[in-house]
Short mmCIF file of N, CA and C in Angstrom, two decimals:
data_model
loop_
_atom_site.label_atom_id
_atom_site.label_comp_id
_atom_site.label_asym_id
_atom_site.label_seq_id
_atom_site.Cartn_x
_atom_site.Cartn_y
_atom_site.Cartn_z
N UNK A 9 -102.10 71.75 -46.54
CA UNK A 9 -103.41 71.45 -47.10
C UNK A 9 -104.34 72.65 -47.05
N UNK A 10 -103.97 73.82 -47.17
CA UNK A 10 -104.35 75.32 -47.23
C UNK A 10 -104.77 75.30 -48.95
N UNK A 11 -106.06 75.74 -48.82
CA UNK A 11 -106.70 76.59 -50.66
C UNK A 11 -105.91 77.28 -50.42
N UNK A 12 -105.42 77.13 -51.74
CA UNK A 12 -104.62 78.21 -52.79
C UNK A 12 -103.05 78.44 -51.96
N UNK A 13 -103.05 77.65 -51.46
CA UNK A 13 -101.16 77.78 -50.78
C UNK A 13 -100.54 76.50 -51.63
N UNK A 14 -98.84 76.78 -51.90
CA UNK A 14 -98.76 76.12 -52.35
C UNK A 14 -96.89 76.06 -52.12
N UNK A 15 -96.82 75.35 -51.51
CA UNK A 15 -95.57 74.60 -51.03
C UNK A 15 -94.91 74.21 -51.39
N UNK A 16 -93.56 75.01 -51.73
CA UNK A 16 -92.67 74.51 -53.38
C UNK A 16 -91.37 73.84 -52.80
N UNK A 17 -91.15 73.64 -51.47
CA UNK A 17 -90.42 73.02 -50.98
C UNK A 17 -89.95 71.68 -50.62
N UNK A 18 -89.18 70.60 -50.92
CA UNK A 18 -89.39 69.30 -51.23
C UNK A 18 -90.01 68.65 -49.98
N UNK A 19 -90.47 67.80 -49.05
CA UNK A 19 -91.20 67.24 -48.44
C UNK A 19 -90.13 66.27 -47.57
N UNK A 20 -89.36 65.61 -48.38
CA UNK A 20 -88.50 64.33 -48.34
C UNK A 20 -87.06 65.12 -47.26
N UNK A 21 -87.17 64.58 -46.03
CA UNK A 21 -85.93 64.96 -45.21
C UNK A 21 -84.90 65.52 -45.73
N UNK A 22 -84.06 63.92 -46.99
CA UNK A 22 -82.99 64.44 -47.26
C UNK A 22 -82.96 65.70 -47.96
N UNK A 23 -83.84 66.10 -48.56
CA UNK A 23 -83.69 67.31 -49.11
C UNK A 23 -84.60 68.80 -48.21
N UNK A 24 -84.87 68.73 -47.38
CA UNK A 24 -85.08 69.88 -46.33
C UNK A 24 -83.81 70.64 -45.88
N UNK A 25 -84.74 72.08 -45.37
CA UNK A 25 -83.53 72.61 -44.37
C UNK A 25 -84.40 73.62 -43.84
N UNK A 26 -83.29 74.75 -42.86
CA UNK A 26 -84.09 75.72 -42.28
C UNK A 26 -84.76 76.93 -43.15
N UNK A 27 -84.94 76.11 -44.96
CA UNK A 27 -85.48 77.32 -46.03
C UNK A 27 -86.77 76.39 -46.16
N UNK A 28 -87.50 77.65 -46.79
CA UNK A 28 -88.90 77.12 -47.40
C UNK A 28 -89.29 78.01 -48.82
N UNK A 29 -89.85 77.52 -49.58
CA UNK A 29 -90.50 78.42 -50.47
C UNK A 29 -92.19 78.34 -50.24
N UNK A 30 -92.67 79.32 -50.41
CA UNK A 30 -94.09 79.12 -50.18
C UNK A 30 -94.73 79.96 -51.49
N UNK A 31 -96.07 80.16 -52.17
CA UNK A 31 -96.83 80.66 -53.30
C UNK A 31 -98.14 80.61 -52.67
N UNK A 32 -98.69 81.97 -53.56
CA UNK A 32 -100.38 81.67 -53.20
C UNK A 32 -100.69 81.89 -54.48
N UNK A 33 -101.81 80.71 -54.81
CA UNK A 33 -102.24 80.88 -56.32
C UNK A 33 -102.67 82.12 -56.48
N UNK A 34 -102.55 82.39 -57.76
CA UNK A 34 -103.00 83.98 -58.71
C UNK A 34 -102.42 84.85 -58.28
N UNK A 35 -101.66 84.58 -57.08
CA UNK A 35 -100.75 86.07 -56.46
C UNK A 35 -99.09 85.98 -57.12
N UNK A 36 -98.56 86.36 -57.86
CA UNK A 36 -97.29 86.66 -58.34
C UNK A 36 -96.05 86.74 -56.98
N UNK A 37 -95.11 86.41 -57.15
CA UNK A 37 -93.92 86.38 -55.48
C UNK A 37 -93.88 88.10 -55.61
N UNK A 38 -94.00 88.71 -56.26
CA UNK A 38 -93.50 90.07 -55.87
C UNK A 38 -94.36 90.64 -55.03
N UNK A 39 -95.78 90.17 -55.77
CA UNK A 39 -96.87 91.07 -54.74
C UNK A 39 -97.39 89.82 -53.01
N UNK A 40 -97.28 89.25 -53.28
CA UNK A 40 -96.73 88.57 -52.21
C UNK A 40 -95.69 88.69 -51.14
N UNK A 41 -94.59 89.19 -51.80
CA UNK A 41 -93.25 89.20 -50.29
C UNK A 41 -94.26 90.97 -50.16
N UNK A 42 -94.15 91.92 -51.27
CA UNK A 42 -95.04 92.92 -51.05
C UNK A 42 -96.02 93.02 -49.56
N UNK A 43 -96.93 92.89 -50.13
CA UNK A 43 -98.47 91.97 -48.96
C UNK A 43 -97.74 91.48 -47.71
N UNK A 44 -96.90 90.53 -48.24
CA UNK A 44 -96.14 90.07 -46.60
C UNK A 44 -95.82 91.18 -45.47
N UNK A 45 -95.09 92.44 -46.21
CA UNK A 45 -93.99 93.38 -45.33
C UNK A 45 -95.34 94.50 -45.52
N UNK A 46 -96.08 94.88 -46.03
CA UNK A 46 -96.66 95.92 -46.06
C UNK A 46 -97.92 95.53 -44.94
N UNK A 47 -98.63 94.75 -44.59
CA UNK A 47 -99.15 94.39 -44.12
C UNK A 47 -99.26 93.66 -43.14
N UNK A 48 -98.17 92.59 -42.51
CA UNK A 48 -98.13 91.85 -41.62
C UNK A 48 -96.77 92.14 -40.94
N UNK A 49 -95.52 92.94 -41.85
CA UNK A 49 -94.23 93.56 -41.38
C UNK A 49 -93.52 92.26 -41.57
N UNK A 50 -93.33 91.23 -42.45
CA UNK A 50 -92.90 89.90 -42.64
C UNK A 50 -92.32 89.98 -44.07
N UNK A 51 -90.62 90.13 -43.40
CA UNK A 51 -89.61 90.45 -44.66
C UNK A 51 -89.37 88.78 -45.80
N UNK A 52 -90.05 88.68 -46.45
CA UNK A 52 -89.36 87.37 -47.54
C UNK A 52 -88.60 88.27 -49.10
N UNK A 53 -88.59 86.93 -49.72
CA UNK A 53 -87.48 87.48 -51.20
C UNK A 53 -88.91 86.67 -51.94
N UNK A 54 -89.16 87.47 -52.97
CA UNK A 54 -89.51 86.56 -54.09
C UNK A 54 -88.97 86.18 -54.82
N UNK A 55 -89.48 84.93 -55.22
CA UNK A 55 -88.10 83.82 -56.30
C UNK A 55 -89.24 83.57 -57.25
N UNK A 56 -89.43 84.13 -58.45
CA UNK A 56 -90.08 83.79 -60.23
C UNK A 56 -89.48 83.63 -61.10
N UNK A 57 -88.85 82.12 -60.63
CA UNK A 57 -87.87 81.35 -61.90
C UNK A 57 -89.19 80.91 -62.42
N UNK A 58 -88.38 80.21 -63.31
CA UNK A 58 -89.06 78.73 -64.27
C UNK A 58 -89.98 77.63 -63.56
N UNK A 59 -89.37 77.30 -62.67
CA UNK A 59 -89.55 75.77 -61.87
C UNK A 59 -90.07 76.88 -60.24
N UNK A 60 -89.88 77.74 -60.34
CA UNK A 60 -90.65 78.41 -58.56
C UNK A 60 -91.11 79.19 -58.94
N UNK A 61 -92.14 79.49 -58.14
CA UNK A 61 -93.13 81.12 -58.14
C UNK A 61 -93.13 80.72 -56.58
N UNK A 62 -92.68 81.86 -55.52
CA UNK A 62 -93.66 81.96 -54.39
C UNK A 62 -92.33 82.43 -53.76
N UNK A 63 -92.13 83.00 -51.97
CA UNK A 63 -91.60 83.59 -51.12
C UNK A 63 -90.41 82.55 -50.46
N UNK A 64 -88.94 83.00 -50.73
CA UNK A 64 -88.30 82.29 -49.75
C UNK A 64 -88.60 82.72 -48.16
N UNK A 65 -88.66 81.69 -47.45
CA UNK A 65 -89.29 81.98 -45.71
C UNK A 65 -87.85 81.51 -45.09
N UNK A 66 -86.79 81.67 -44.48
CA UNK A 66 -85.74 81.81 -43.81
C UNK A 66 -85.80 82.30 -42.71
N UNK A 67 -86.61 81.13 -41.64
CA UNK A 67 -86.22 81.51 -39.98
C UNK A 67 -85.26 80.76 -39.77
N UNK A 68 -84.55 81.54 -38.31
CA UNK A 68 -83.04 81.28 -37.93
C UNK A 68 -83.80 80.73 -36.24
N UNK A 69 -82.36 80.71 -35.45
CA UNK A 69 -82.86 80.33 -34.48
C UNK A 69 -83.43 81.01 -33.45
N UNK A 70 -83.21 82.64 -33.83
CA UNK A 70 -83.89 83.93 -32.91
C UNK A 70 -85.51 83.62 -33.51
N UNK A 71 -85.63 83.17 -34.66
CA UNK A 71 -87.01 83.56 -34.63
C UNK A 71 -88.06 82.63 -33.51
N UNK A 72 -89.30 83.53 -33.03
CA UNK A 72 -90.00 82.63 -32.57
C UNK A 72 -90.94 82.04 -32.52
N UNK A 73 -91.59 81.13 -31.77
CA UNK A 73 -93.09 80.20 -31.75
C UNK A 73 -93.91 81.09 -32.62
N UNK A 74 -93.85 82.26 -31.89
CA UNK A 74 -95.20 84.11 -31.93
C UNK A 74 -94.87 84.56 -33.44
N UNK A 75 -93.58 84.49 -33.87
CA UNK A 75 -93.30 84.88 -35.07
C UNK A 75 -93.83 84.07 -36.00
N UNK A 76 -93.81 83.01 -36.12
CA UNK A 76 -93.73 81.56 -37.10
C UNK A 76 -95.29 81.53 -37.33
N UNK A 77 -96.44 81.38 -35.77
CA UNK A 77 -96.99 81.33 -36.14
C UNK A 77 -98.38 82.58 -36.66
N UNK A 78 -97.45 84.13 -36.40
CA UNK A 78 -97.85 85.27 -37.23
C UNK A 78 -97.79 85.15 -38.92
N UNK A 79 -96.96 84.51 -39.16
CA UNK A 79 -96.38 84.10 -40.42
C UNK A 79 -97.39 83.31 -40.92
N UNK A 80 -97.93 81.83 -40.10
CA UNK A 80 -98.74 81.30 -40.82
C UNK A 80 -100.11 81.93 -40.87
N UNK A 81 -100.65 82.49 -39.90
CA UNK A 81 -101.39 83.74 -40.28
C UNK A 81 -102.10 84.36 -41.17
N UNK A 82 -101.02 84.82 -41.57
CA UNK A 82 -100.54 85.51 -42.50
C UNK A 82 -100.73 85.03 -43.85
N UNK A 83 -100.17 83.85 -44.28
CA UNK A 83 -100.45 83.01 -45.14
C UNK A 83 -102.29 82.86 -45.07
N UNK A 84 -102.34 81.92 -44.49
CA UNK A 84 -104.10 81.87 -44.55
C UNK A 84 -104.49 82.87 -44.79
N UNK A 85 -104.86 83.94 -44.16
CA UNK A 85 -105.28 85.22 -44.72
C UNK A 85 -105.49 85.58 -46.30
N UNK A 86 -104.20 85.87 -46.54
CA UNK A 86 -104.09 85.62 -48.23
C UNK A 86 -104.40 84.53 -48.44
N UNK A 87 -104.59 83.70 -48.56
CA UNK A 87 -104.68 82.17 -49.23
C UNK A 87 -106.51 82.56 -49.58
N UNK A 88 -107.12 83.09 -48.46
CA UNK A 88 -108.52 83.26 -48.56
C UNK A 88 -109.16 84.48 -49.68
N UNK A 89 -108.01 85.42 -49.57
CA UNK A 89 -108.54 86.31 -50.91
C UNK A 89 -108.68 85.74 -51.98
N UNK A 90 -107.74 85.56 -52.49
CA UNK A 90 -107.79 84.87 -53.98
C UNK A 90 -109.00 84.16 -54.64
#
């Protein structure tokens, strides 16, 4: 429930996993995973199909609490430029 974030990942259990896609309005995935690693050191892929715009997020089980929530961070931050 973040302005301008936007959560392209299905919601519904059966279709979850340890992936996410995430978008920030008016920001394109390139300059986004960009912004991510240049600025916060937070490696994603951008995915600008048809049906997605925004960052695959792929934590494993090394990642941690400190990481995850640098990440969300991170997100807010940008979410507020736009």
């Amino acid at each position: 429930n973040v302005k301008n974030v936007k959560v392209n990942t299905p919601i519904e259990d059966y279709r979850s996993c340890g992936i996410a896609n995430v978008g920030i309005e008016k920001m394109t995935p390139a300059k986004l995973a960009n912004t991510l690693f240049d600025e916060f050191h937070i490696f994603t892929v951008a995915i600008d199909y048809a049906n997605v715009q925004g960052c695959r997020i792929t934590p494993n089980v090394y990642t941690t609490t400190k990481e995850l929530d640098t990440f969300v961070e991170a997100i807010n931050t940008l979410a507020l430029r736009v």
